[in-house]
Amino acid sequence: MAWAVRFYRKGPCQLLPNAEMEDRFLTLHTTLAPEALMEKLQRWAPWSHRFDFDNGMSTRDCAQLTPFNERPLDKFALAASAVPFAELAGGRLLDVGSNAGHNSIHAAVKYRFSTTGMDIDPRYIEVARFLAGLAGASSEFELGSAETFSRPREFDVVLHFGTLYHLPNPLLSLRQSFENLKPGGYLALETQVYDHPQDPNICYFMHMQNNDRTNFWALSTPVLKKNLELIGFIDVREVKKIAMSILAEHMTRIMVVARKPVR
Ligand SMILES: C[S@@+](CC[C@H](N)C(=O)[O-])C[C@H]1O[C@@H](n2cnc3c(N)ncnc32)[C@H](O)[C@@H]1O
């Protein structure tokens, strides 16, 4: 199968089979006139994600950061190959490290999820609230820490995309995700992993890699899966692993889906 892959230094990769591209772009409804919307969008420029609007405007028309994510829904689409979003429609979804809110807002609009996005950066909370309000999405966004955000047994789905390797204590965050899920709920986790060919137990402390002080741990794939099991997750499933030449040696991106037992 042919894969569309684009890597972003700080942010996520794009990794969607070309055959499953129906949700590549996020187009939000707005009643604002183009000029009025553009004036508001300029407040948060430069943009790092592409949002299109049904009045013809797009964040592509604003100043952009490099890298600029043209297809912000690729991870959600990949997770959808393993999480039955349609069956869970109307439920509760937590989006850890929600950034500009693209995954939360999409889940609310497409699957009628009532979503909670949380992020450590107040600027992202502000922009995500603006976009959700514009689109009439049932999405709340809260400032918080991925390691400690606590809403026990509240969510049918936890999305944990592109954030785990930015945490000094990734296992604490996985445990908290487990606690935040309802029994039977799904975790969809996308992160960077380090797999040494000789020793599967080696994990990589990558603090300050690429001069980025928000980089912390690339766990190995077996250590990540084992810890999910030790926390209590079942049906731990590797959905996709993507090797990218731009990543450091033995580093890849991975999507894993796991469940909290029903009892
Ligand atoms: C690479 S972005 C991923 C955004 C989005 N989840 C995605 O995959 O498209 C990582 C996000 O995690 C957030 N983040 C980093 N550390 C965090 C923490 N300790 N608690 C909550 N969010 C955090 C960042 O602000 C950023 O929005």
CSV table of C-alpha atoms and ligand atoms in Angstrom, one decimal:
chain,number,residue,atom,x,y,z
A,1,MET,CA,0.0,0.0,0.0
A,2,ALA,CA,1.3,3.5,-0.8
A,3,TRP,CA,1.6,5.8,2.2
A,4,ALA,CA,1.6,9.6,2.3
A,5,VAL,CA,4.3,10.5,4.8
A,6,ARG,CA,5.4,14.0,5.8
A,7,PHE,CA,7.5,14.6,8.9
A,8,TYR,CA,7.3,17.7,11.1
A,9,ARG,CA,10.3,18.4,13.3
A,10,LYS,CA,8.4,19.3,16.5
A,11,GLY,CA,5.0,18.0,15.5
A,12,PRO,CA,3.4,14.9,14.2
A,13,CYS,CA,4.0,13.0,11.0
A,14,GLN,CA,1.3,12.5,8.5
A,15,LEU,CA,0.7,8.8,7.9
A,16,LEU,CA,-2.5,7.9,6.1
A,17,PRO,CA,-3.0,5.3,3.4
A,18,ASN,CA,-3.7,7.1,0.2
A,19,ALA,CA,-6.8,5.0,-0.2
A,20,GLU,CA,-8.4,6.4,3.0
A,21,MET,CA,-8.1,10.1,2.4
A,22,GLU,CA,-11.7,11.2,3.0
A,23,ASP,CA,-10.9,13.2,6.2
A,24,ARG,CA,-7.7,14.7,5.2
A,25,PHE,CA,-8.9,18.3,5.6
A,26,LEU,CA,-10.9,19.9,8.3
A,27,THR,CA,-13.5,22.3,6.9
A,28,LEU,CA,-15.4,24.2,9.6
A,29,HIS,CA,-18.8,26.0,9.2
A,30,THR,CA,-18.9,29.7,10.0
A,31,THR,CA,-21.4,32.4,9.7
A,32,LEU,CA,-18.7,35.1,9.7
A,33,ALA,CA,-18.0,37.0,6.6
A,34,PRO,CA,-14.6,36.3,5.0
A,35,GLU,CA,-13.1,39.6,6.1
A,36,ALA,CA,-14.3,39.4,9.7
A,37,LEU,CA,-13.0,35.8,10.0
A,38,MET,CA,-9.7,36.7,8.5
A,39,GLU,CA,-9.3,39.6,11.0
A,40,LYS,CA,-9.8,37.1,13.8
A,41,LEU,CA,-7.5,34.4,12.4
A,42,GLN,CA,-4.7,37.0,12.2
A,43,ARG,CA,-4.7,37.2,16.0
A,44,TRP,CA,-3.3,33.6,16.2
A,45,ALA,CA,-0.9,33.8,13.2
A,46,PRO,CA,1.4,32.3,12.3
A,47,TRP,CA,-0.6,29.1,12.1
A,48,SER,CA,0.8,25.6,12.3
A,49,HIS,CA,-2.3,23.7,11.1
A,50,ARG,CA,-4.5,24.0,8.1
A,51,PHE,CA,-8.1,24.8,8.9
A,52,ASP,CA,-10.5,25.5,6.0
A,53,PHE,CA,-13.8,27.4,6.4
A,54,ASP,CA,-17.0,27.1,4.4
A,55,ASN,CA,-16.9,30.8,3.6
A,56,GLY,CA,-13.9,30.1,1.4
A,57,MET,CA,-11.2,31.2,3.9
A,58,SER,CA,-8.4,29.1,5.2
A,59,THR,CA,-5.5,29.4,7.7
A,60,ARG,CA,-3.4,28.9,4.6
A,61,ASP,CA,-4.3,32.5,3.8
A,62,CYS,CA,-2.5,33.6,7.0
A,63,ALA,CA,1.2,33.6,7.9
A,64,GLN,CA,2.3,30.0,8.5
A,65,LEU,CA,4.8,28.4,10.7
A,66,THR,CA,7.3,25.9,9.3
A,67,PRO,CA,6.4,23.2,9.4
A,68,PHE,CA,2.8,23.7,8.5
A,69,ASN,CA,0.5,20.7,8.9
A,70,GLU,CA,-1.6,20.5,5.7
A,71,ARG,CA,-3.5,17.4,6.8
A,72,PRO,CA,-4.3,17.7,10.5
A,73,LEU,CA,-6.7,14.7,10.5
A,74,ASP,CA,-4.3,12.0,9.4
A,75,LYS,CA,-3.7,10.6,12.9
A,76,PHE,CA,-7.4,10.6,13.6
A,77,ALA,CA,-8.1,8.7,10.4
A,78,LEU,CA,-5.4,6.2,11.3
A,79,ALA,CA,-6.9,5.7,14.7
A,80,ALA,CA,-10.3,5.2,13.1
A,81,SER,CA,-9.0,2.0,11.5
A,82,ALA,CA,-8.9,0.5,15.1
A,83,VAL,CA,-11.3,2.5,17.2
A,84,PRO,CA,-15.0,2.1,16.3
A,85,PHE,CA,-15.8,5.8,16.4
A,86,ALA,CA,-19.1,5.3,14.7
A,87,GLU,CA,-20.3,2.8,17.3
A,88,LEU,CA,-19.2,5.2,20.1
A,89,ALA,CA,-20.8,8.2,18.4
A,90,GLY,CA,-22.4,10.6,20.9
A,91,GLY,CA,-20.0,9.6,23.7
A,92,ARG,CA,-17.3,11.4,25.5
A,93,LEU,CA,-13.8,11.9,24.1
A,94,LEU,CA,-10.7,13.3,25.8
A,95,ASP,CA,-8.0,14.8,23.6
A,96,VAL,CA,-4.6,15.0,25.4
A,97,GLY,CA,-2.3,17.7,24.0
A,98,SER,CA,-5.2,19.1,22.0
A,99,ASN,CA,-3.2,21.9,20.4
A,100,ALA,CA,-5.5,24.0,18.1
A,101,GLY,CA,-8.3,21.5,18.7
A,102,HIS,CA,-8.4,19.9,15.2
A,103,ASN,CA,-9.0,16.3,16.5
A,104,SER,CA,-11.5,17.3,19.2
A,105,ILE,CA,-13.6,19.5,16.8
A,106,HIS,CA,-13.6,16.9,14.1
A,107,ALA,CA,-14.7,14.2,16.6
A,108,ALA,CA,-17.5,16.5,17.8
A,109,VAL,CA,-18.7,17.5,14.3
A,110,LYS,CA,-18.4,14.1,12.6
A,111,TYR,CA,-19.3,11.7,15.4
A,112,ARG,CA,-21.3,13.9,17.8
A,113,PHE,CA,-18.8,13.3,20.6
A,114,SER,CA,-18.9,15.6,23.5
A,115,THR,CA,-15.2,16.4,23.6
A,116,THR,CA,-12.7,17.7,26.2
A,117,GLY,CA,-9.4,19.0,24.9
A,118,MET,CA,-6.6,19.7,27.3
A,119,ASP,CA,-3.2,21.4,26.7
A,120,ILE,CA,-0.5,23.0,28.7
A,121,ASP,CA,-0.3,26.0,26.4
A,122,PRO,CA,-2.9,28.8,27.0
A,123,ARG,CA,-2.6,30.1,23.5
A,124,TYR,CA,-3.8,26.7,22.1
A,125,ILE,CA,-6.7,26.7,24.5
A,126,GLU,CA,-7.7,30.1,23.4
A,127,VAL,CA,-7.6,29.3,19.6
A,128,ALA,CA,-9.3,26.0,20.1
A,129,ARG,CA,-12.1,27.6,22.0
A,130,PHE,CA,-12.5,30.2,19.2
A,131,LEU,CA,-12.6,27.5,16.4
A,132,ALA,CA,-15.0,25.3,18.3
A,133,GLY,CA,-17.3,28.2,19.0
A,134,LEU,CA,-17.2,29.2,15.3
A,135,ALA,CA,-18.1,25.6,14.2
A,136,GLY,CA,-20.8,25.1,16.9
A,137,ALA,CA,-18.9,22.0,18.1
A,138,SER,CA,-19.6,20.5,21.5
A,139,SER,CA,-16.0,20.8,22.5
A,140,GLU,CA,-14.6,22.3,25.7
A,141,PHE,CA,-10.9,23.1,26.1
A,142,GLU,CA,-9.0,23.2,29.4
A,143,LEU,CA,-5.6,24.2,30.5
A,144,GLY,CA,-3.9,21.3,32.2
A,145,SER,CA,-1.1,18.8,32.4
A,146,ALA,CA,-1.2,15.5,30.5
A,147,GLU,CA,0.4,13.8,33.5
A,148,THR,CA,-2.2,14.9,36.1
A,149,PHE,CA,-5.5,15.8,34.2
A,150,SER,CA,-8.1,13.8,36.2
A,151,ARG,CA,-11.6,13.0,35.2
A,152,PRO,CA,-12.0,9.4,36.5
A,153,ARG,CA,-14.1,7.0,34.4
A,154,GLU,CA,-15.5,9.8,32.3
A,155,PHE,CA,-14.4,9.1,28.7
A,156,ASP,CA,-15.2,6.5,26.1
A,157,VAL,CA,-12.1,7.4,24.1
A,158,VAL,CA,-8.8,9.1,25.0
A,159,LEU,CA,-6.8,10.5,22.1
A,160,HIS,CA,-3.1,10.9,23.1
A,161,PHE,CA,-1.4,12.1,19.9
A,162,GLY,CA,2.1,13.5,19.6
A,163,THR,CA,2.4,14.4,23.3
A,164,LEU,CA,3.8,11.4,25.2
A,165,TYR,CA,7.4,12.0,24.2
A,166,HIS,CA,7.1,15.6,25.4
A,167,LEU,CA,6.5,14.5,29.0
A,168,PRO,CA,9.1,14.0,31.7
A,169,ASN,CA,6.9,11.3,33.2
A,170,PRO,CA,5.1,9.5,30.3
A,171,LEU,CA,4.0,6.5,32.4
A,172,LEU,CA,2.1,8.8,34.8
A,173,SER,CA,0.2,10.2,31.8
A,174,LEU,CA,-0.6,6.7,30.5
A,175,ARG,CA,-1.9,5.7,34.0
A,176,GLN,CA,-4.0,8.9,34.2
A,177,SER,CA,-5.4,8.1,30.7
A,178,PHE,CA,-6.4,4.7,32.0
A,179,GLU,CA,-8.1,6.2,35.1
A,180,ASN,CA,-9.9,8.8,32.9
A,181,LEU,CA,-11.4,6.0,30.7
A,182,LYS,CA,-14.7,4.3,31.3
A,183,PRO,CA,-14.5,0.6,31.6
A,184,GLY,CA,-14.4,-0.7,28.0
A,185,GLY,CA,-13.0,2.6,26.7
A,186,TYR,CA,-10.3,3.0,24.1
A,187,LEU,CA,-6.9,4.7,24.2
A,188,ALA,CA,-5.5,5.8,20.8
A,189,LEU,CA,-1.8,6.7,21.4
A,190,GLU,CA,0.6,8.1,18.8
A,191,THR,CA,4.2,8.9,19.7
A,192,GLN,CA,7.8,8.6,18.9
A,193,VAL,CA,9.6,5.3,19.9
A,194,TYR,CA,13.2,4.2,20.0
A,195,ASP,CA,13.9,0.5,19.1
A,196,HIS,CA,17.5,-0.5,19.5
A,197,PRO,CA,18.2,-3.6,17.3
A,198,GLN,CA,20.1,-5.4,20.1
A,199,ASP,CA,18.2,-4.5,23.3
A,200,PRO,CA,14.4,-4.0,23.3
A,201,ASN,CA,14.5,-2.6,26.8
A,202,ILE,CA,16.6,0.4,26.0
A,203,CYS,CA,14.6,3.7,26.0
A,204,TYR,CA,16.0,7.0,24.8
A,205,PHE,CA,16.1,10.1,27.0
A,206,MET,CA,16.1,12.8,24.2
A,207,HIS,CA,15.9,15.9,26.3
A,208,MET,CA,17.2,18.8,24.2
A,209,GLN,CA,17.3,16.7,21.0
A,210,ASN,CA,17.0,19.1,18.1
A,211,ASN,CA,17.6,21.8,20.7
A,212,ASP,CA,14.1,21.2,21.9
A,213,ARG,CA,13.6,21.4,25.7
A,214,THR,CA,10.1,19.9,25.3
A,215,ASN,CA,11.5,16.5,24.1
A,216,PHE,CA,11.9,13.9,26.9
A,217,TRP,CA,11.4,10.1,26.4
A,218,ALA,CA,11.3,7.9,23.3
A,219,LEU,CA,10.3,4.6,25.0
A,220,SER,CA,11.0,1.4,23.1
A,221,THR,CA,8.0,-0.3,21.5
A,222,PRO,CA,8.2,-3.3,23.9
A,223,VAL,CA,8.6,-1.1,27.0
A,224,LEU,CA,5.6,1.0,25.9
A,225,LYS,CA,3.4,-2.0,25.3
A,226,LYS,CA,4.5,-3.8,28.5
A,227,ASN,CA,3.8,-0.7,30.6
A,228,LEU,CA,0.3,-0.3,29.0
A,229,GLU,CA,-0.3,-3.9,30.1
A,230,LEU,CA,1.1,-3.3,33.6
A,231,ILE,CA,-1.2,-0.3,34.0
A,232,GLY,CA,-4.1,-2.6,33.1
A,233,PHE,CA,-4.8,-2.1,29.4
A,234,ILE,CA,-5.8,-5.0,27.3
A,235,ASP,CA,-6.0,-5.7,23.6
A,236,VAL,CA,-2.8,-3.6,23.1
A,237,ARG,CA,-2.5,-3.4,19.4
A,238,GLU,CA,0.2,-1.8,17.2
A,239,VAL,CA,-1.8,-0.1,14.4
A,240,LYS,CA,1.1,1.3,12.4
A,241,LYS,CA,4.8,2.0,12.7
A,242,ILE,CA,6.3,4.5,10.3
A,243,ALA,CA,10.0,4.8,9.8
A,244,MET,CA,11.2,8.2,8.6
A,245,SER,CA,14.7,9.0,7.5
A,246,ILE,CA,14.6,12.4,9.1
A,247,LEU,CA,14.2,10.9,12.6
A,248,ALA,CA,17.3,10.0,14.6
A,249,GLU,CA,18.7,6.4,14.3
A,250,HIS,CA,16.3,3.7,15.5
A,251,MET,CA,13.5,6.2,16.0
A,252,THR,CA,10.1,5.8,14.5
A,253,ARG,CA,6.5,7.0,15.0
A,254,ILE,CA,3.9,4.5,16.2
A,255,MET,CA,0.1,4.4,16.6
A,256,VAL,CA,-1.1,2.0,19.3
A,257,VAL,CA,-4.7,1.3,20.4
A,258,ALA,CA,-5.6,-0.3,23.7
A,259,ARG,CA,-8.7,-0.9,25.8
A,260,LYS,CA,-9.6,-0.6,29.5
A,261,PRO,CA,-11.2,-3.9,30.5
A,262,VAL,CA,-15.0,-3.8,31.0
A,263,ARG,CA,-14.5,-5.0,34.6
B,1,LIG,C1,3.2,17.8,18.7
B,1,LIG,S1,1.8,18.6,19.4
B,1,LIG,C2,0.5,17.4,19.1
B,1,LIG,C3,-0.8,18.1,18.8
B,1,LIG,C4,-2.0,17.1,18.4
B,1,LIG,N1,-2.3,16.2,19.5
B,1,LIG,C5,-1.6,16.3,17.2
B,1,LIG,O1,-1.1,15.2,17.3
B,1,LIG,O2,-1.9,16.8,16.1
B,1,LIG,C6,2.0,18.3,21.2
B,1,LIG,C7,1.0,19.1,22.0
B,1,LIG,O3,1.2,18.6,23.4
B,1,LIG,C8,1.1,19.8,24.2
B,1,LIG,N2,1.8,19.5,25.5
B,1,LIG,C9,3.1,19.4,25.7
B,1,LIG,N3,3.4,19.1,26.9
B,1,LIG,C10,2.2,18.9,27.6
B,1,LIG,C11,1.8,18.6,28.9
B,1,LIG,N4,2.7,18.4,29.9
B,1,LIG,N5,0.4,18.6,29.2
B,1,LIG,C12,-0.5,18.9,28.2
B,1,LIG,N6,-0.1,19.2,26.9
B,1,LIG,C13,1.2,19.2,26.6
B,1,LIG,C14,1.7,20.9,23.4
B,1,LIG,O4,1.4,22.2,23.9
B,1,LIG,C15,1.2,20.6,22.0
B,1,LIG,O5,0.0,21.2,21.8
